[in-house]
Amino acid sequence: DQQVKQNSPSLSVQEGRISILNCDYTNSMFDYFLWYKKYPAEGPTFLISISSIKDKNEDGRFTVFLNKSAKHLSLHIVPSQPGDSAVYFCAASEDKLIFGTGTRLQVFP
Amino acid sequence: DTGVSQNPRHKITKRGQNVTFRCDPISEHNRLYWYRQTLGQGPEFLTYFQNEAQLEKSRLLSDRFSAERPKGSFSTLEIQRTEQGDSAMYLCASSLSVGLAHIQYFGAGTRLSVL
């Protein structure tokens, strides 16, 4: 039973446009949600998080939106850059992290 | 470099051998986590420590796996009698236990190949 789901395995976006990555969860008791970025042969790198009591958190080009009624969160990257090309993982926190399966983002010129 | 450090980066072993991995967390972090990641999947929780106390182990964790954090600093993860299904990336992460405790910082991982 997968508690955190990323239903899009891949996404391709043109440089300068918006990238939107989506994530769904099933457990309403999660207290934080996080996004990590992963390059090949490296560990996940923390990007941004959001508390379950918030609906939006912004950090530079990255914004995370949380819709608790829909049990859905999304990561917006604006503007997208080629260096953003990586695998993005959504995670939910209950002390340990529960990860989705990731979305591979490719930003092309 | 004051990030999370994992050694070795790569380990190739024969089925049935024992292997041990080491993780050095960020120095002021008292929580330390182990995860395993296989191809096409997200990291999967194995176990975690607060200081030297092991607070949780995944029910999926075979009894061939054992982890220690004897002095509340570095940690080791041992796999006994390795099997081909143990081949994966083993990731270590650390965090604070208060404040921004939900943010875990990961090392580069140890890639295990069991032949």
Tab-separated table of C-alpha atoms in Angstrom:
chain	number	residue	atom	x	y	z
A	1	ASP	CA	0.000	0.000	0.000
A	2	GLN	CA	1.794	3.084	-1.271
A	3	GLN	CA	1.077	6.067	0.956
A	4	VAL	CA	2.804	8.610	-1.312
A	5	LYS	CA	2.291	8.483	-5.050
A	6	GLN	CA	3.813	10.307	-7.967
A	7	ASN	CA	1.811	9.197	-10.961
A	8	SER	CA	3.890	10.867	-13.648
A	9	PRO	CA	7.198	9.056	-14.183
A	10	SER	CA	8.502	11.783	-16.473
A	11	LEU	CA	7.953	15.382	-17.528
A	12	SER	CA	9.557	17.391	-20.312
A	13	VAL	CA	9.463	21.201	-20.223
A	14	GLN	CA	11.014	23.932	-22.292
A	15	GLU	CA	13.548	26.222	-20.634
A	16	GLY	CA	11.888	29.317	-19.172
A	17	ARG	CA	8.469	27.705	-18.838
A	18	ILE	CA	6.815	26.399	-15.678
A	19	SER	CA	7.378	22.849	-14.448
A	20	ILE	CA	4.603	21.366	-12.308
A	21	LEU	CA	5.263	18.124	-10.462
A	22	ASN	CA	2.441	16.411	-8.635
A	23	CYS	CA	2.141	14.136	-5.637
A	24	ASP	CA	-0.775	12.438	-3.867
A	25	TYR	CA	-0.874	10.935	-0.393
A	26	THR	CA	-3.298	8.846	1.602
A	27	ASN	CA	-2.493	9.486	5.281
A	28	SER	CA	-3.957	12.718	6.641
A	29	MET	CA	-1.727	12.477	9.741
A	30	PHE	CA	1.495	13.431	7.944
A	31	ASP	CA	2.842	16.633	9.511
A	32	TYR	CA	5.275	17.795	6.821
A	33	PHE	CA	5.774	17.248	3.131
A	34	LEU	CA	9.091	17.658	1.377
A	35	TRP	CA	10.531	17.732	-2.117
A	36	TYR	CA	13.957	16.351	-2.939
A	37	LYS	CA	15.955	16.500	-6.131
A	38	LYS	CA	18.275	13.687	-7.146
A	39	TYR	CA	21.034	13.544	-9.717
A	40	PRO	CA	22.517	10.175	-10.780
A	41	ALA	CA	25.115	8.770	-8.365
A	42	GLU	CA	24.233	11.350	-5.699
A	43	GLY	CA	21.976	11.292	-2.672
A	44	PRO	CA	18.698	13.225	-2.629
A	45	THR	CA	19.086	16.963	-2.068
A	46	PHE	CA	16.468	18.805	-0.025
A	47	LEU	CA	14.610	21.481	-1.985
A	48	ILE	CA	11.612	22.760	-0.073
A	49	SER	CA	9.087	21.644	2.528
A	50	ILE	CA	5.635	22.574	3.730
A	51	SER	CA	3.872	22.083	7.029
A	52	SER	CA	0.493	20.380	6.958
A	53	ILE	CA	-1.018	23.521	8.465
A	54	LYS	CA	0.046	25.653	5.508
A	55	ASP	CA	-1.183	25.680	1.922
A	56	LYS	CA	1.774	27.346	0.216
A	57	ASN	CA	5.486	27.781	0.700
A	58	GLU	CA	7.794	29.641	-1.643
A	59	ASP	CA	11.584	29.701	-1.963
A	60	GLY	CA	12.974	31.494	-4.964
A	61	ARG	CA	11.940	29.697	-8.133
A	62	PHE	CA	10.322	26.868	-6.159
A	63	THR	CA	6.796	26.918	-4.727
A	64	VAL	CA	4.998	24.053	-3.080
A	65	PHE	CA	1.205	23.993	-2.823
A	66	LEU	CA	-0.723	21.741	-0.455
A	67	ASN	CA	-4.397	20.842	-0.889
A	68	LYS	CA	-5.315	18.883	2.220
A	69	SER	CA	-8.884	18.149	1.196
A	70	ALA	CA	-7.618	16.496	-1.981
A	71	LYS	CA	-4.533	15.033	-0.261
A	72	HIS	CA	-2.476	16.502	-3.060
A	73	LEU	CA	0.643	18.610	-3.298
A	74	SER	CA	2.519	20.089	-6.192
A	75	LEU	CA	5.907	21.652	-6.837
A	76	HIS	CA	6.109	24.569	-9.253
A	77	ILE	CA	9.437	25.591	-10.743
A	78	VAL	CA	9.417	28.943	-12.515
A	79	PRO	CA	11.298	29.610	-14.707
A	80	SER	CA	12.620	26.141	-15.458
A	81	GLN	CA	16.334	25.868	-16.255
A	82	PRO	CA	18.351	23.066	-17.860
A	83	GLY	CA	20.128	22.517	-14.541
A	84	ASP	CA	16.772	21.549	-13.029
A	85	SER	CA	16.838	18.323	-15.052
A	86	ALA	CA	16.845	15.565	-12.422
A	87	VAL	CA	14.543	13.132	-10.642
A	88	TYR	CA	12.230	14.810	-8.127
A	89	PHE	CA	10.886	12.929	-5.137
A	90	CYS	CA	7.950	13.900	-3.001
A	91	ALA	CA	8.160	12.716	0.614
A	92	ALA	CA	5.871	12.776	3.643
A	93	SER	CA	7.218	12.964	7.159
A	94	GLU	CA	6.234	10.948	10.207
A	95	ASP	CA	9.727	11.119	11.733
A	96	LYS	CA	10.888	8.814	8.969
A	97	LEU	CA	10.293	9.930	5.398
A	98	ILE	CA	7.953	8.073	3.057
A	99	PHE	CA	8.875	8.711	-0.551
A	100	GLY	CA	7.028	8.560	-3.830
A	101	THR	CA	8.568	6.829	-6.820
A	102	GLY	CA	9.857	10.038	-8.378
A	103	THR	CA	9.293	12.088	-11.519
A	104	ARG	CA	12.101	12.578	-14.001
A	105	LEU	CA	12.124	16.198	-15.179
A	106	GLN	CA	13.882	17.128	-18.378
A	107	VAL	CA	14.259	20.815	-19.225
A	108	PHE	CA	15.232	21.375	-22.847
A	109	PRO	CA	16.510	24.589	-24.467
B	1	ASP	CA	32.822	19.329	3.819
B	2	THR	CA	30.386	19.109	6.712
B	3	GLY	CA	27.687	17.087	4.962
B	4	VAL	CA	26.697	13.466	5.534
B	5	SER	CA	29.531	11.122	4.582
B	6	GLN	CA	29.103	7.475	3.560
B	7	ASN	CA	31.773	4.855	2.989
B	8	PRO	CA	32.437	2.994	0.857
B	9	ARG	CA	30.753	4.525	-2.188
B	10	HIS	CA	30.645	1.188	-3.963
B	11	LYS	CA	30.791	-2.378	-2.697
B	12	ILE	CA	30.807	-5.533	-4.779
B	13	THR	CA	30.470	-8.793	-2.895
B	14	LYS	CA	29.644	-12.417	-3.487
B	15	ARG	CA	26.407	-13.919	-2.307
B	16	GLY	CA	26.689	-15.185	1.245
B	17	GLN	CA	29.351	-12.692	2.348
B	18	ASN	CA	28.858	-10.094	5.072
B	19	VAL	CA	29.204	-6.394	4.338
B	20	THR	CA	29.348	-3.314	6.544
B	21	PHE	CA	28.713	0.295	5.599
B	22	ARG	CA	29.555	3.413	7.559
B	23	CYS	CA	27.744	6.729	7.849
B	24	ASP	CA	29.046	9.931	9.444
B	25	PRO	CA	26.205	12.399	9.975
B	26	ILE	CA	26.323	16.176	10.116
B	27	SER	CA	28.028	16.850	13.432
B	28	GLU	CA	25.249	18.635	15.295
B	29	HIS	CA	22.516	16.236	14.101
B	30	ASN	CA	21.380	13.706	16.692
B	31	ARG	CA	19.024	11.753	14.411
B	32	LEU	CA	20.398	9.341	11.862
B	33	TYR	CA	18.402	7.359	9.296
B	34	TRP	CA	19.109	4.487	6.922
B	35	TYR	CA	17.186	4.026	3.665
B	36	ARG	CA	17.487	1.673	0.732
B	37	GLN	CA	16.751	2.606	-2.870
B	38	THR	CA	16.316	0.274	-5.815
B	39	LEU	CA	15.992	1.191	-9.472
B	40	GLY	CA	12.819	3.075	-10.305
B	41	GLN	CA	11.761	3.417	-6.681
B	42	GLY	CA	12.013	6.084	-4.044
B	43	PRO	CA	14.154	5.575	-0.960
B	44	GLU	CA	12.612	3.092	1.473
B	45	PHE	CA	13.030	3.534	5.236
B	46	LEU	CA	15.060	0.896	7.082
B	47	THR	CA	15.774	2.221	10.575
B	48	TYR	CA	16.635	5.314	12.580
B	49	PHE	CA	18.473	6.424	15.690
B	50	GLN	CA	18.172	9.311	18.053
B	51	ASN	CA	21.595	9.617	19.614
B	52	GLU	CA	22.600	5.995	20.309
B	53	ALA	CA	19.054	4.684	20.705
B	54	GLN	CA	17.523	2.805	17.787
B	55	LEU	CA	13.943	4.089	17.810
B	56	GLU	CA	12.353	2.327	14.856
B	57	LYS	CA	13.038	-0.499	12.467
B	58	SER	CA	11.052	-1.195	9.343
B	59	ARG	CA	9.001	-4.397	9.563
B	60	LEU	CA	10.358	-5.144	6.119
B	61	LEU	CA	13.894	-5.257	7.496
B	62	SER	CA	15.264	-8.785	7.459
B	63	ASP	CA	17.030	-10.032	10.605
B	64	ARG	CA	20.157	-10.310	8.439
B	65	PHE	CA	20.343	-6.523	8.707
B	66	SER	CA	21.673	-4.819	11.818
B	67	ALA	CA	22.542	-1.218	12.517
B	68	GLU	CA	24.435	0.399	15.343
B	69	ARG	CA	25.281	3.870	16.499
B	70	PRO	CA	27.404	3.117	19.554
B	71	LYS	CA	28.381	6.617	20.677
B	72	GLY	CA	25.626	8.603	19.056
B	73	SER	CA	27.929	9.793	16.303
B	74	PHE	CA	28.687	7.589	13.273
B	75	SER	CA	26.575	4.559	12.426
B	76	THR	CA	27.222	1.219	10.760
B	77	LEU	CA	24.819	-0.945	8.785
B	78	GLU	CA	25.752	-4.625	8.473
B	79	ILE	CA	24.172	-7.127	6.135
B	80	GLN	CA	24.926	-10.747	6.892
B	81	ARG	CA	24.782	-13.572	4.334
B	82	THR	CA	24.071	-11.203	1.479
B	83	GLU	CA	21.599	-12.179	-1.210
B	84	GLN	CA	21.252	-10.866	-4.761
B	85	GLY	CA	18.059	-9.072	-3.709
B	86	ASP	CA	20.125	-6.943	-1.342
B	87	SER	CA	21.683	-5.171	-4.323
B	88	ALA	CA	20.626	-1.538	-3.968
B	89	MET	CA	21.769	1.948	-3.032
B	90	TYR	CA	21.972	2.340	0.736
B	91	LEU	CA	21.414	5.912	1.826
B	92	CYS	CA	22.096	7.527	5.150
B	93	ALA	CA	20.492	10.773	6.296
B	94	SER	CA	20.688	12.927	9.391
B	95	SER	CA	18.560	15.605	10.994
B	96	LEU	CA	18.034	17.602	14.132
B	97	SER	CA	15.487	16.299	16.636
B	98	VAL	CA	13.877	19.694	17.286
B	99	GLY	CA	13.059	22.721	15.165
B	100	LEU	CA	13.629	21.717	11.559
B	101	ALA	CA	13.647	18.040	12.492
B	102	HIS	CA	11.591	17.095	9.457
B	103	ILE	CA	14.410	18.069	7.067
B	104	GLN	CA	16.764	15.167	6.477
B	105	TYR	CA	20.087	15.620	4.726
B	106	PHE	CA	21.351	12.692	2.720
B	107	GLY	CA	24.757	11.316	1.953
B	108	ALA	CA	25.786	10.177	-1.520
B	109	GLY	CA	25.013	6.573	-0.678
B	110	THR	CA	26.754	3.209	-0.864
B	111	ARG	CA	25.928	1.165	-3.927
B	112	LEU	CA	25.945	-2.553	-3.146
B	113	SER	CA	26.185	-5.169	-5.873
B	114	VAL	CA	25.779	-8.794	-4.811
B	115	LEU	CA	27.051	-11.259	-7.408
